[in-house]
mmCIF file of C-alpha atoms in Angstrom:
data_model
loop_
_atom_site.group_PDB
_atom_site.id
_atom_site.type_symbol
_atom_site.label_atom_id
_atom_site.label_comp_id
_atom_site.label_asym_id
_atom_site.label_seq_id
_atom_site.Cartn_x
_atom_site.Cartn_y
_atom_site.Cartn_z
ATOM 1 C CA MET A 1 0.000 0.000 0.000
ATOM 2 C CA PHE A 2 2.983 2.305 0.678
ATOM 3 C CA LYS A 3 5.628 2.063 -2.046
ATOM 4 C CA LYS A 4 8.902 3.968 -1.704
ATOM 5 C CA ILE A 5 9.807 5.303 -5.150
ATOM 6 C CA LYS A 6 12.764 7.582 -4.353
ATOM 7 C CA SER A 7 15.126 8.221 -1.459
ATOM 8 C CA THR A 8 17.362 11.297 -1.314
ATOM 9 C CA LEU A 9 20.052 12.073 1.251
ATOM 10 C CA ALA A 10 19.995 15.720 2.343
ATOM 11 C CA GLN A 11 21.957 17.583 5.040
ATOM 12 C CA LYS A 12 24.228 15.921 7.551
ATOM 13 C CA LEU A 13 23.135 17.345 10.901
ATOM 14 C CA PRO A 14 24.664 16.861 14.329
ATOM 15 C CA LEU A 15 23.314 13.443 15.503
ATOM 16 C CA PHE A 16 21.477 12.785 12.231
ATOM 17 C CA GLN A 17 21.635 12.306 8.484
ATOM 18 C CA LEU A 18 18.528 13.913 6.992
ATOM 19 C CA ARG A 19 16.771 11.940 4.208
ATOM 20 C CA PHE A 20 13.687 12.504 2.070
ATOM 21 C CA ASP A 21 11.681 9.465 0.939
ATOM 22 C CA GLU A 22 9.039 9.775 -1.729
ATOM 23 C CA TYR A 23 6.090 7.367 -1.567
ATOM 24 C CA GLU A 24 3.301 6.295 -3.873
ATOM 25 C CA ILE A 25 0.273 5.511 -1.747
ATOM 26 C CA GLU A 26 -2.684 3.386 -2.816
ATOM 27 C CA ASN A 27 -5.898 5.427 -3.098
ATOM 28 C CA ASP A 28 -3.951 8.688 -2.853
ATOM 29 C CA ASP A 29 -3.460 10.611 -6.088
ATOM 30 C CA ARG A 30 -0.396 12.636 -5.020
ATOM 31 C CA PRO A 31 3.008 11.214 -4.000
ATOM 32 C CA PHE A 32 3.998 11.947 -0.399
ATOM 33 C CA THR A 33 7.474 13.047 0.717
ATOM 34 C CA ALA A 34 8.452 11.762 4.146
ATOM 35 C CA THR A 35 11.231 13.322 6.236
ATOM 36 C CA VAL A 36 13.475 10.748 7.894
ATOM 37 C CA PHE A 37 16.285 11.361 10.386
ATOM 38 C CA GLU A 38 18.780 8.497 10.056
ATOM 39 C CA SER A 39 20.555 7.735 13.302
ATOM 40 C CA ARG A 40 22.361 5.009 15.232
ATOM 41 C CA ASP A 41 20.560 2.594 17.539
ATOM 42 C CA ALA A 42 21.011 2.915 21.275
ATOM 43 C CA SER A 43 21.033 0.416 24.150
ATOM 44 C CA ASN A 44 20.008 0.756 27.757
ATOM 45 C CA VAL A 45 19.901 -1.608 30.707
ATOM 46 C CA ILE A 46 17.699 -2.588 33.629
ATOM 47 C CA ALA A 47 20.517 -3.528 36.017
ATOM 48 C CA VAL A 48 19.457 -4.937 39.375
ATOM 49 C CA THR A 49 21.779 -5.197 42.389
ATOM 50 C CA SER A 50 21.821 -8.126 44.838
ATOM 51 C CA SER A 51 19.669 -5.949 47.165
ATOM 52 C CA SER A 52 16.909 -5.656 44.499
ATOM 53 C CA GLU A 53 17.693 -2.070 43.619
ATOM 54 C CA ILE A 54 17.570 -0.827 40.043
ATOM 55 C CA ILE A 55 20.480 1.367 38.907
ATOM 56 C CA MET A 56 19.158 4.657 37.531
ATOM 57 C CA VAL A 57 20.952 7.795 36.352
ATOM 58 C CA LYS A 58 19.862 11.385 36.852
ATOM 59 C CA GLN A 59 21.022 13.480 33.937
ATOM 60 C CA PHE A 60 20.568 16.982 32.529
ATOM 61 C CA ARG A 61 18.878 16.736 29.133
ATOM 62 C CA TYR A 62 19.451 19.596 26.725
ATOM 63 C CA GLY A 63 16.269 19.022 24.679
ATOM 64 C CA ILE A 64 13.917 19.857 27.556
ATOM 65 C CA GLU A 65 16.497 21.717 29.731
ATOM 66 C CA GLU A 66 15.623 19.586 32.760
ATOM 67 C CA TYR A 67 17.007 16.666 34.724
ATOM 68 C CA THR A 68 15.526 13.281 33.895
ATOM 69 C CA LEU A 69 15.685 9.938 35.640
ATOM 70 C CA GLU A 70 16.748 7.288 33.147
ATOM 71 C CA LEU A 71 18.182 3.859 32.634
ATOM 72 C CA PRO A 72 21.943 3.838 31.995
ATOM 73 C CA GLY A 73 22.527 3.695 28.240
ATOM 74 C CA GLY A 74 23.705 5.390 25.085
ATOM 75 C CA LEU A 75 24.461 5.044 21.377
ATOM 76 C CA VAL A 76 25.817 1.799 19.944
ATOM 77 C CA ASP A 77 29.325 2.466 18.638
ATOM 78 C CA GLU A 78 30.589 1.265 15.269
ATOM 79 C CA GLY A 79 31.605 -2.423 15.377
ATOM 80 C CA GLU A 80 29.841 -2.981 18.687
ATOM 81 C CA THR A 81 26.811 -5.224 19.325
ATOM 82 C CA HIS A 82 23.779 -3.801 21.133
ATOM 83 C CA MET A 83 24.664 -5.856 24.209
ATOM 84 C CA GLN A 84 28.295 -4.684 24.199
ATOM 85 C CA ALA A 85 27.052 -1.086 24.102
ATOM 86 C CA ALA A 86 24.764 -1.718 27.097
ATOM 87 C CA ILE A 87 27.617 -3.316 29.086
ATOM 88 C CA ARG A 88 29.972 -0.433 28.219
ATOM 89 C CA GLU A 89 27.431 2.305 28.972
ATOM 90 C CA LEU A 90 26.488 0.787 32.338
ATOM 91 C CA GLU A 91 30.160 0.761 33.301
ATOM 92 C CA GLU A 92 30.946 4.264 31.955
ATOM 93 C CA GLU A 93 27.865 5.988 33.381
ATOM 94 C CA THR A 94 27.629 4.230 36.734
ATOM 95 C CA GLY A 95 30.805 2.243 37.470
ATOM 96 C CA TYR A 96 28.665 -0.922 37.825
ATOM 97 C CA THR A 97 29.353 -4.191 36.043
ATOM 98 C CA GLY A 98 27.420 -7.446 35.934
ATOM 99 C CA THR A 99 28.036 -10.965 34.681
ATOM 100 C CA ASP A 100 24.550 -12.140 33.806
ATOM 101 C CA TRP A 101 23.098 -10.297 30.765
ATOM 102 C CA GLU A 102 20.087 -10.968 28.558
ATOM 103 C CA PHE A 103 18.100 -9.129 25.894
ATOM 104 C CA PHE A 104 14.807 -7.879 27.313
ATOM 105 C CA THR A 105 12.985 -5.773 24.708
ATOM 106 C CA LYS A 106 13.299 -3.091 22.033
ATOM 107 C CA ILE A 107 11.310 -0.018 21.093
ATOM 108 C CA ALA A 108 11.469 2.511 18.256
ATOM 109 C CA GLN A 109 13.147 5.798 19.117
ATOM 110 C CA GLN A 110 10.408 7.851 17.375
ATOM 111 C CA PRO A 111 8.922 5.808 14.500
ATOM 112 C CA VAL A 112 7.263 8.789 12.830
ATOM 113 C CA PHE A 113 10.530 10.350 11.621
ATOM 114 C CA ILE A 114 13.552 8.525 13.134
ATOM 115 C CA ASP A 115 14.774 5.150 11.807
ATOM 116 C CA SER A 116 16.498 3.819 14.922
ATOM 117 C CA TYR A 117 15.634 1.595 17.884
ATOM 118 C CA ILE A 118 16.531 1.367 21.549
ATOM 119 C CA HIS A 119 17.368 -2.137 22.784
ATOM 120 C CA THR A 120 16.929 -2.858 26.480
ATOM 121 C CA PHE A 121 18.954 -5.484 28.312
ATOM 122 C CA TYR A 122 18.458 -7.034 31.733
ATOM 123 C CA CYS A 123 21.436 -7.512 34.032
ATOM 124 C CA LYS A 124 21.204 -9.322 37.359
ATOM 125 C CA ASN A 125 23.598 -9.019 40.293
ATOM 126 C CA ALA A 126 25.182 -5.750 39.215
ATOM 127 C CA LYS A 127 28.144 -4.698 41.382
ATOM 128 C CA LEU A 128 30.004 -1.396 41.785
ATOM 129 C CA GLU A 129 33.509 -2.092 40.496
ATOM 130 C CA LYS A 130 34.846 0.743 38.345
ATOM 131 C CA ILE A 131 35.187 4.506 38.158
ATOM 132 C CA LYS A 132 32.654 6.396 35.987
ATOM 133 C CA LYS A 133 33.907 7.737 32.634
ATOM 134 C CA MET A 134 31.674 10.450 31.147
ATOM 135 C CA ASP A 135 31.471 11.832 27.617
ATOM 136 C CA HIS A 136 31.965 15.586 27.099
ATOM 137 C CA GLY A 137 28.766 17.439 28.141
ATOM 138 C CA GLU A 138 27.520 14.410 30.090
ATOM 139 C CA HIS A 139 27.364 14.383 33.902
ATOM 140 C CA THR A 140 25.316 11.621 35.445
ATOM 141 C CA GLU A 141 24.395 11.038 39.053
ATOM 142 C CA VAL A 142 23.812 7.399 39.973
ATOM 143 C CA VAL A 143 20.600 6.744 41.914
ATOM 144 C CA LEU A 144 19.745 3.304 43.319
ATOM 145 C CA ILE A 145 15.995 2.776 43.678
ATOM 146 C CA SER A 146 14.263 -0.285 45.132
ATOM 147 C CA THR A 147 11.958 -2.089 42.709
ATOM 148 C CA THR A 148 9.026 -1.291 45.054
ATOM 149 C CA ASP A 149 9.740 2.455 45.059
ATOM 150 C CA LEU A 150 10.435 2.541 41.337
ATOM 151 C CA LYS A 151 7.106 0.932 40.525
ATOM 152 C CA LYS A 152 5.378 3.653 42.568
ATOM 153 C CA MET A 153 7.416 6.362 40.810
ATOM 154 C CA LEU A 154 6.179 5.107 37.434
ATOM 155 C CA MET A 155 2.724 6.380 38.462
ATOM 156 C CA GLU A 156 4.026 9.939 38.804
ATOM 157 C CA ASP A 157 4.236 12.542 36.068
ATOM 158 C CA SER A 158 7.817 13.416 37.000
ATOM 159 C CA PHE A 159 9.057 10.310 35.160
ATOM 160 C CA ILE A 160 9.282 11.713 31.646
ATOM 161 C CA HIS A 161 11.850 9.794 29.585
ATOM 162 C CA PRO A 162 9.768 7.716 27.136
ATOM 163 C CA HIS A 163 12.278 4.920 26.474
ATOM 164 C CA ALA A 164 13.237 4.439 30.128
ATOM 165 C CA TYR A 165 9.540 4.572 30.977
ATOM 166 C CA SER A 166 8.442 1.954 28.430
ATOM 167 C CA ALA A 167 11.210 -0.477 29.343
ATOM 168 C CA LEU A 168 10.612 -0.221 33.097
ATOM 169 C CA ALA A 169 6.832 -0.389 32.776
ATOM 170 C CA LYS A 170 7.193 -3.526 30.645
ATOM 171 C CA PHE A 171 9.550 -4.980 33.246
ATOM 172 C CA PHE A 172 6.934 -4.480 35.977
ATOM 173 C CA LEU A 173 4.100 -5.820 33.802
ATOM 174 C CA HIS A 174 6.216 -8.960 33.253
ATOM 175 C CA LEU A 175 7.012 -9.308 36.979
ATOM 176 C CA GLU A 176 3.303 -9.102 37.733
ATOM 177 C CA PHE A 177 2.455 -11.875 35.232
ATOM 178 C CA GLU A 178 5.334 -14.151 36.099
ATOM 179 C CA TYR A 179 5.383 -14.097 39.887
ATOM 180 C CA MET B 1 25.344 23.335 37.311
ATOM 181 C CA PHE B 2 24.312 23.725 33.641
ATOM 182 C CA LYS B 3 24.177 27.363 32.534
ATOM 183 C CA LYS B 4 22.963 28.265 29.041
ATOM 184 C CA ILE B 5 25.155 31.117 27.777
ATOM 185 C CA LYS B 6 24.070 31.363 24.135
ATOM 186 C CA SER B 7 21.229 30.102 21.932
ATOM 187 C CA THR B 8 21.393 30.258 18.133
ATOM 188 C CA LEU B 9 18.651 29.387 15.672
ATOM 189 C CA ALA B 10 19.947 27.426 12.682
ATOM 190 C CA GLN B 11 18.122 25.748 9.759
ATOM 191 C CA LYS B 12 14.385 25.417 9.507
ATOM 192 C CA LEU B 13 13.809 21.753 8.689
ATOM 193 C CA PRO B 14 10.583 19.942 7.835
ATOM 194 C CA LEU B 15 8.933 19.298 11.260
ATOM 195 C CA PHE B 16 11.656 21.134 13.192
ATOM 196 C CA GLN B 17 13.527 24.355 13.848
ATOM 197 C CA LEU B 18 17.143 23.469 14.550
ATOM 198 C CA ARG B 19 18.830 25.335 17.449
ATOM 199 C CA PHE B 20 22.281 25.272 19.006
ATOM 200 C CA ASP B 21 22.580 26.001 22.740
ATOM 201 C CA GLU B 22 25.956 26.681 24.317
ATOM 202 C CA TYR B 23 26.393 25.696 27.964
ATOM 203 C CA GLU B 24 28.902 26.383 30.696
ATOM 204 C CA ILE B 25 29.080 23.333 32.921
ATOM 205 C CA GLU B 26 30.414 23.246 36.468
ATOM 206 C CA ASN B 27 33.610 21.182 36.761
ATOM 207 C CA ASP B 28 33.968 21.060 32.973
ATOM 208 C CA ASP B 29 36.610 23.338 31.462
ATOM 209 C CA ARG B 30 35.154 23.508 27.940
ATOM 210 C CA PRO B 31 31.731 24.893 26.959
ATOM 211 C CA PHE B 32 29.370 22.334 25.437
ATOM 212 C CA THR B 33 27.167 22.951 22.382
ATOM 213 C CA ALA B 34 23.868 21.088 22.500
ATOM 214 C CA THR B 35 21.745 20.413 19.398
ATOM 215 C CA VAL B 36 18.044 21.001 19.974
ATOM 216 C CA PHE B 37 15.170 20.306 17.572
ATOM 217 C CA GLU B 38 12.345 22.700 18.435
ATOM 218 C CA SER B 39 8.926 21.265 17.677
ATOM 219 C CA ARG B 40 5.262 21.469 18.614
ATOM 220 C CA ASP B 41 3.729 19.374 21.377
ATOM 221 C CA ALA B 42 1.408 16.525 20.493
ATOM 222 C CA SER B 43 -1.610 14.962 22.193
ATOM 223 C CA ASN B 44 -2.954 11.436 22.180
ATOM 224 C CA VAL B 45 -5.866 9.701 23.860
ATOM 225 C CA ILE B 46 -6.764 6.497 25.655
ATOM 226 C CA ALA B 47 -10.389 6.337 24.519
ATOM 227 C CA VAL B 48 -12.479 3.515 25.932
ATOM 228 C CA THR B 49 -15.818 2.386 24.479
ATOM 229 C CA SER B 50 -18.828 1.303 26.557
ATOM 230 C CA SER B 51 -17.742 -2.332 25.856
ATOM 231 C CA SER B 52 -14.326 -1.719 27.533
ATOM 232 C CA GLU B 53 -12.411 -1.644 24.280
ATOM 233 C CA ILE B 54 -9.554 0.786 23.698
ATOM 234 C CA ILE B 55 -9.511 2.571 20.335
ATOM 235 C CA MET B 56 -6.173 2.037 18.613
ATOM 236 C CA VAL B 57 -4.929 3.003 15.154
ATOM 237 C CA LYS B 58 -2.681 0.996 12.870
ATOM 238 C CA GLN B 59 -0.562 3.321 10.802
ATOM 239 C CA PHE B 60 2.396 3.181 8.405
ATOM 240 C CA ARG B 61 5.305 5.094 9.939
ATOM 241 C CA TYR B 62 7.874 6.487 7.536
ATOM 242 C CA GLY B 63 10.735 6.624 10.083
ATOM 243 C CA ILE B 64 10.914 2.837 10.529
ATOM 244 C CA GLU B 65 9.026 1.911 7.291
ATOM 245 C CA GLU B 66 6.650 -0.336 9.213
ATOM 246 C CA TYR B 67 3.101 -0.344 10.538
ATOM 247 C CA THR B 68 2.732 0.531 14.216
ATOM 248 C CA LEU B 69 -0.158 0.190 16.621
ATOM 249 C CA GLU B 70 -0.716 3.515 18.364
ATOM 250 C CA LEU B 71 -3.091 5.671 20.302
ATOM 251 C CA PRO B 72 -5.025 8.160 18.166
ATOM 252 C CA GLY B 73 -3.238 11.524 18.298
ATOM 253 C CA GLY B 74 -1.210 14.178 16.539
ATOM 254 C CA LEU B 75 0.346 17.627 16.730
ATOM 255 C CA VAL B 76 -1.332 20.433 18.675
ATOM 256 C CA ASP B 77 -2.367 23.131 16.189
ATOM 257 C CA GLU B 78 -1.781 26.850 16.716
ATOM 258 C CA GLY B 79 -4.401 28.355 19.049
ATOM 259 C CA GLU B 80 -5.568 24.936 20.234
ATOM 260 C CA THR B 81 -5.256 23.492 23.763
ATOM 261 C CA HIS B 82 -3.728 20.049 24.241
ATOM 262 C CA MET B 83 -7.168 18.646 25.063
ATOM 263 C CA GLN B 84 -8.778 20.216 21.986
ATOM 264 C CA ALA B 85 -6.065 18.589 19.840
ATOM 265 C CA ALA B 86 -6.774 15.184 21.419
ATOM 266 C CA ILE B 87 -10.535 15.547 20.818
ATOM 267 C CA ARG B 88 -9.951 16.646 17.196
ATOM 268 C CA GLU B 89 -7.401 13.913 16.438
ATOM 269 C CA LEU B 90 -9.615 11.164 17.879
ATOM 270 C CA GLU B 91 -12.441 12.317 15.641
ATOM 271 C CA GLU B 92 -10.295 12.801 12.502
ATOM 272 C CA GLU B 93 -8.346 9.540 12.798
ATOM 273 C CA THR B 94 -11.111 7.237 14.017
ATOM 274 C CA GLY B 95 -14.525 8.896 13.675
ATOM 275 C CA TYR B 96 -15.093 8.403 17.426
ATOM 276 C CA THR B 97 -16.167 11.155 19.807
ATOM 277 C CA GLY B 98 -16.633 11.173 23.560
ATOM 278 C CA THR B 99 -18.108 13.533 26.136
ATOM 279 C CA ASP B 100 -16.074 12.741 29.223
ATOM 280 C CA TRP B 101 -12.431 13.878 28.903
ATOM 281 C CA GLU B 102 -9.628 14.255 31.442
ATOM 282 C CA PHE B 103 -5.864 14.806 31.394
ATOM 283 C CA PHE B 104 -4.027 11.581 32.208
ATOM 284 C CA THR B 105 -0.261 12.091 31.843
ATOM 285 C CA LYS B 106 2.519 13.619 29.783
ATOM 286 C CA ILE B 107 5.921 12.430 28.597
ATOM 287 C CA ALA B 108 8.815 14.048 26.751
ATOM 288 C CA GLN B 109 9.014 13.278 23.038
ATOM 289 C CA GLN B 110 12.794 12.635 23.187
ATOM 290 C CA PRO B 111 14.333 14.759 25.988
ATOM 291 C CA VAL B 112 17.889 14.357 24.742
ATOM 292 C CA PHE B 113 17.429 16.589 21.688
ATOM 293 C CA ILE B 114 13.736 17.496 21.216
ATOM 294 C CA ASP B 115 11.997 20.184 23.309
ATOM 295 C CA SER B 116 8.405 18.979 23.052
ATOM 296 C CA TYR B 117 6.022 16.791 25.053
ATOM 297 C CA ILE B 118 3.182 14.399 24.348
ATOM 298 C CA HIS B 119 0.099 14.871 26.537
ATOM 299 C CA THR B 120 -2.200 11.889 27.013
ATOM 300 C CA PHE B 121 -5.912 12.250 27.749
ATOM 301 C CA TYR B 122 -8.429 9.707 28.951
ATOM 302 C CA CYS B 123 -11.879 9.567 27.344
ATOM 303 C CA LYS B 124 -14.649 7.320 28.621
ATOM 304 C CA ASN B 125 -17.704 6.139 26.669
ATOM 305 C CA ALA B 126 -16.313 6.874 23.225
ATOM 306 C CA LYS B 127 -18.854 6.397 20.431
ATOM 307 C CA LEU B 128 -18.505 6.085 16.642
ATOM 308 C CA GLU B 129 -20.257 9.172 15.235
ATOM 309 C CA LYS B 130 -18.319 10.782 12.399
ATOM 310 C CA ILE B 131 -16.445 10.004 9.207
ATOM 311 C CA LYS B 132 -12.617 9.860 9.402
ATOM 312 C CA LYS B 133 -10.703 12.811 7.905
ATOM 313 C CA MET B 134 -7.052 12.059 7.189
ATOM 314 C CA ASP B 135 -4.096 14.372 6.559
ATOM 315 C CA HIS B 136 -2.114 13.930 3.311
ATOM 316 C CA GLY B 137 0.203 10.907 3.623
ATOM 317 C CA GLU B 138 -1.781 9.569 6.582
ATOM 318 C CA HIS B 139 -3.951 6.448 6.334
ATOM 319 C CA THR B 140 -5.065 4.916 9.595
ATOM 320 C CA GLU B 141 -6.937 1.714 10.263
ATOM 321 C CA VAL B 142 -9.026 1.727 13.425
ATOM 322 C CA VAL B 143 -8.551 -1.318 15.665
ATOM 323 C CA LEU B 144 -10.656 -1.892 18.794
ATOM 324 C CA ILE B 145 -8.857 -3.997 21.396
ATOM 325 C CA SER B 146 -10.257 -5.180 24.737
ATOM 326 C CA THR B 147 -8.359 -3.920 27.778
ATOM 327 C CA THR B 148 -7.542 -7.555 28.659
ATOM 328 C CA ASP B 149 -6.030 -8.295 25.238
ATOM 329 C CA LEU B 150 -4.187 -4.969 25.108
ATOM 330 C CA LYS B 151 -2.521 -5.594 28.448
ATOM 331 C CA LYS B 152 -1.245 -8.941 27.093
ATOM 332 C CA MET B 153 -0.028 -7.262 23.894
ATOM 333 C CA LEU B 154 2.074 -4.839 25.948
ATOM 334 C CA MET B 155 4.245 -7.833 26.873
ATOM 335 C CA GLU B 156 5.118 -8.469 23.215
ATOM 336 C CA ASP B 157 7.990 -6.932 21.269
ATOM 337 C CA SER B 158 5.697 -6.028 18.367
ATOM 338 C CA PHE B 159 4.388 -3.008 20.286
ATOM 339 C CA ILE B 160 7.068 -0.490 19.365
ATOM 340 C CA HIS B 161 5.713 3.057 19.584
ATOM 341 C CA PRO B 162 7.350 4.538 22.735
ATOM 342 C CA HIS B 163 4.727 7.188 23.553
ATOM 343 C CA ALA B 164 1.725 4.915 23.018
ATOM 344 C CA TYR B 165 3.551 2.254 25.016
ATOM 345 C CA SER B 166 4.377 4.479 28.000
ATOM 346 C CA ALA B 167 0.857 5.914 28.217
ATOM 347 C CA LEU B 168 -0.873 2.525 27.996
ATOM 348 C CA ALA B 169 1.546 0.842 30.400
ATOM 349 C CA LYS B 170 0.944 3.649 32.914
ATOM 350 C CA PHE B 171 -2.805 3.224 32.425
ATOM 351 C CA PHE B 172 -2.559 -0.471 33.317
ATOM 352 C CA LEU B 173 -0.229 0.178 36.276
ATOM 353 C CA HIS B 174 -2.854 2.637 37.581
ATOM 354 C CA LEU B 175 -5.719 0.175 37.031
ATOM 355 C CA GLU B 176 -3.797 -2.421 38.988
ATOM 356 C CA PHE B 177 -3.246 -0.064 41.941
ATOM 357 C CA GLU B 178 -6.720 1.436 41.980
ATOM 358 C CA TYR B 179 -8.982 -1.584 41.584
#
């Protein structure tokens, strides 16, 4: 029903490669030009300590000019798997490492105009072992929150990062079904 | 800790106004330039019929070149409140209207580099009353899903729209606490 007939690369922007895709659409007499921002996938992690606390990071976000509470995570580097990126980001942003990793879920970054996905991993028995190593412009504060408190916080409007929110909410929906 | 010292408007892109914000950061010797995509807020709605079905829309999304299952919604127009946009979008995308509306929650679109938010409204007793009216390039299929089935679907990886996901997951977390 949607047939891509032409794809044109436009400007290279910070964070993105802009692209215009032209579509023929069934039952629509005019072609439609879609704007797409090409970008790299990201990974984040629900890392749980042996005391059933989830490792969160508080971080200033330039888009909304506010601090958000998020899962540790970041962009997947070239040559890296999604899981390797999650392991690296957990260590860099929090100093925690863990031995037991599994894929949990993925979600689109913003399917309307961005082509990338965020993959979420689950890491049990996370331990504080290293020193944090931040990127330029990045300053995270590590916050450990018990699973009980975090579930309550998901009811509040202060929790505003959509990808951290979806992953954690799914985690709690699963816990509820499985236990 | 983060002090904005300069803000410069750059290109006007489709959907966005690009902006560069320069920051002085405490304990960081170099200023940091953040890329911000200015955009309009959006609204969506969890609309429930008298038979306890939630009104969803299946829609082709150009960013990921796939169909997604979403809440009805769209951009807030100039001069419109967030709730008016939700009422209008429900009617345009699905033909449903409802009389009983309330604000439910909001979430950032992508706080890292976008300045806007998505507001979610809750509408009880939605009824099919009008004919759908689509924007150019937009073709939605209305799908009614029982709350029981939708909660199960939130466990699956096929549900990939982050803002629809967060709003619906929060809705079910609330239901679980309140009833």
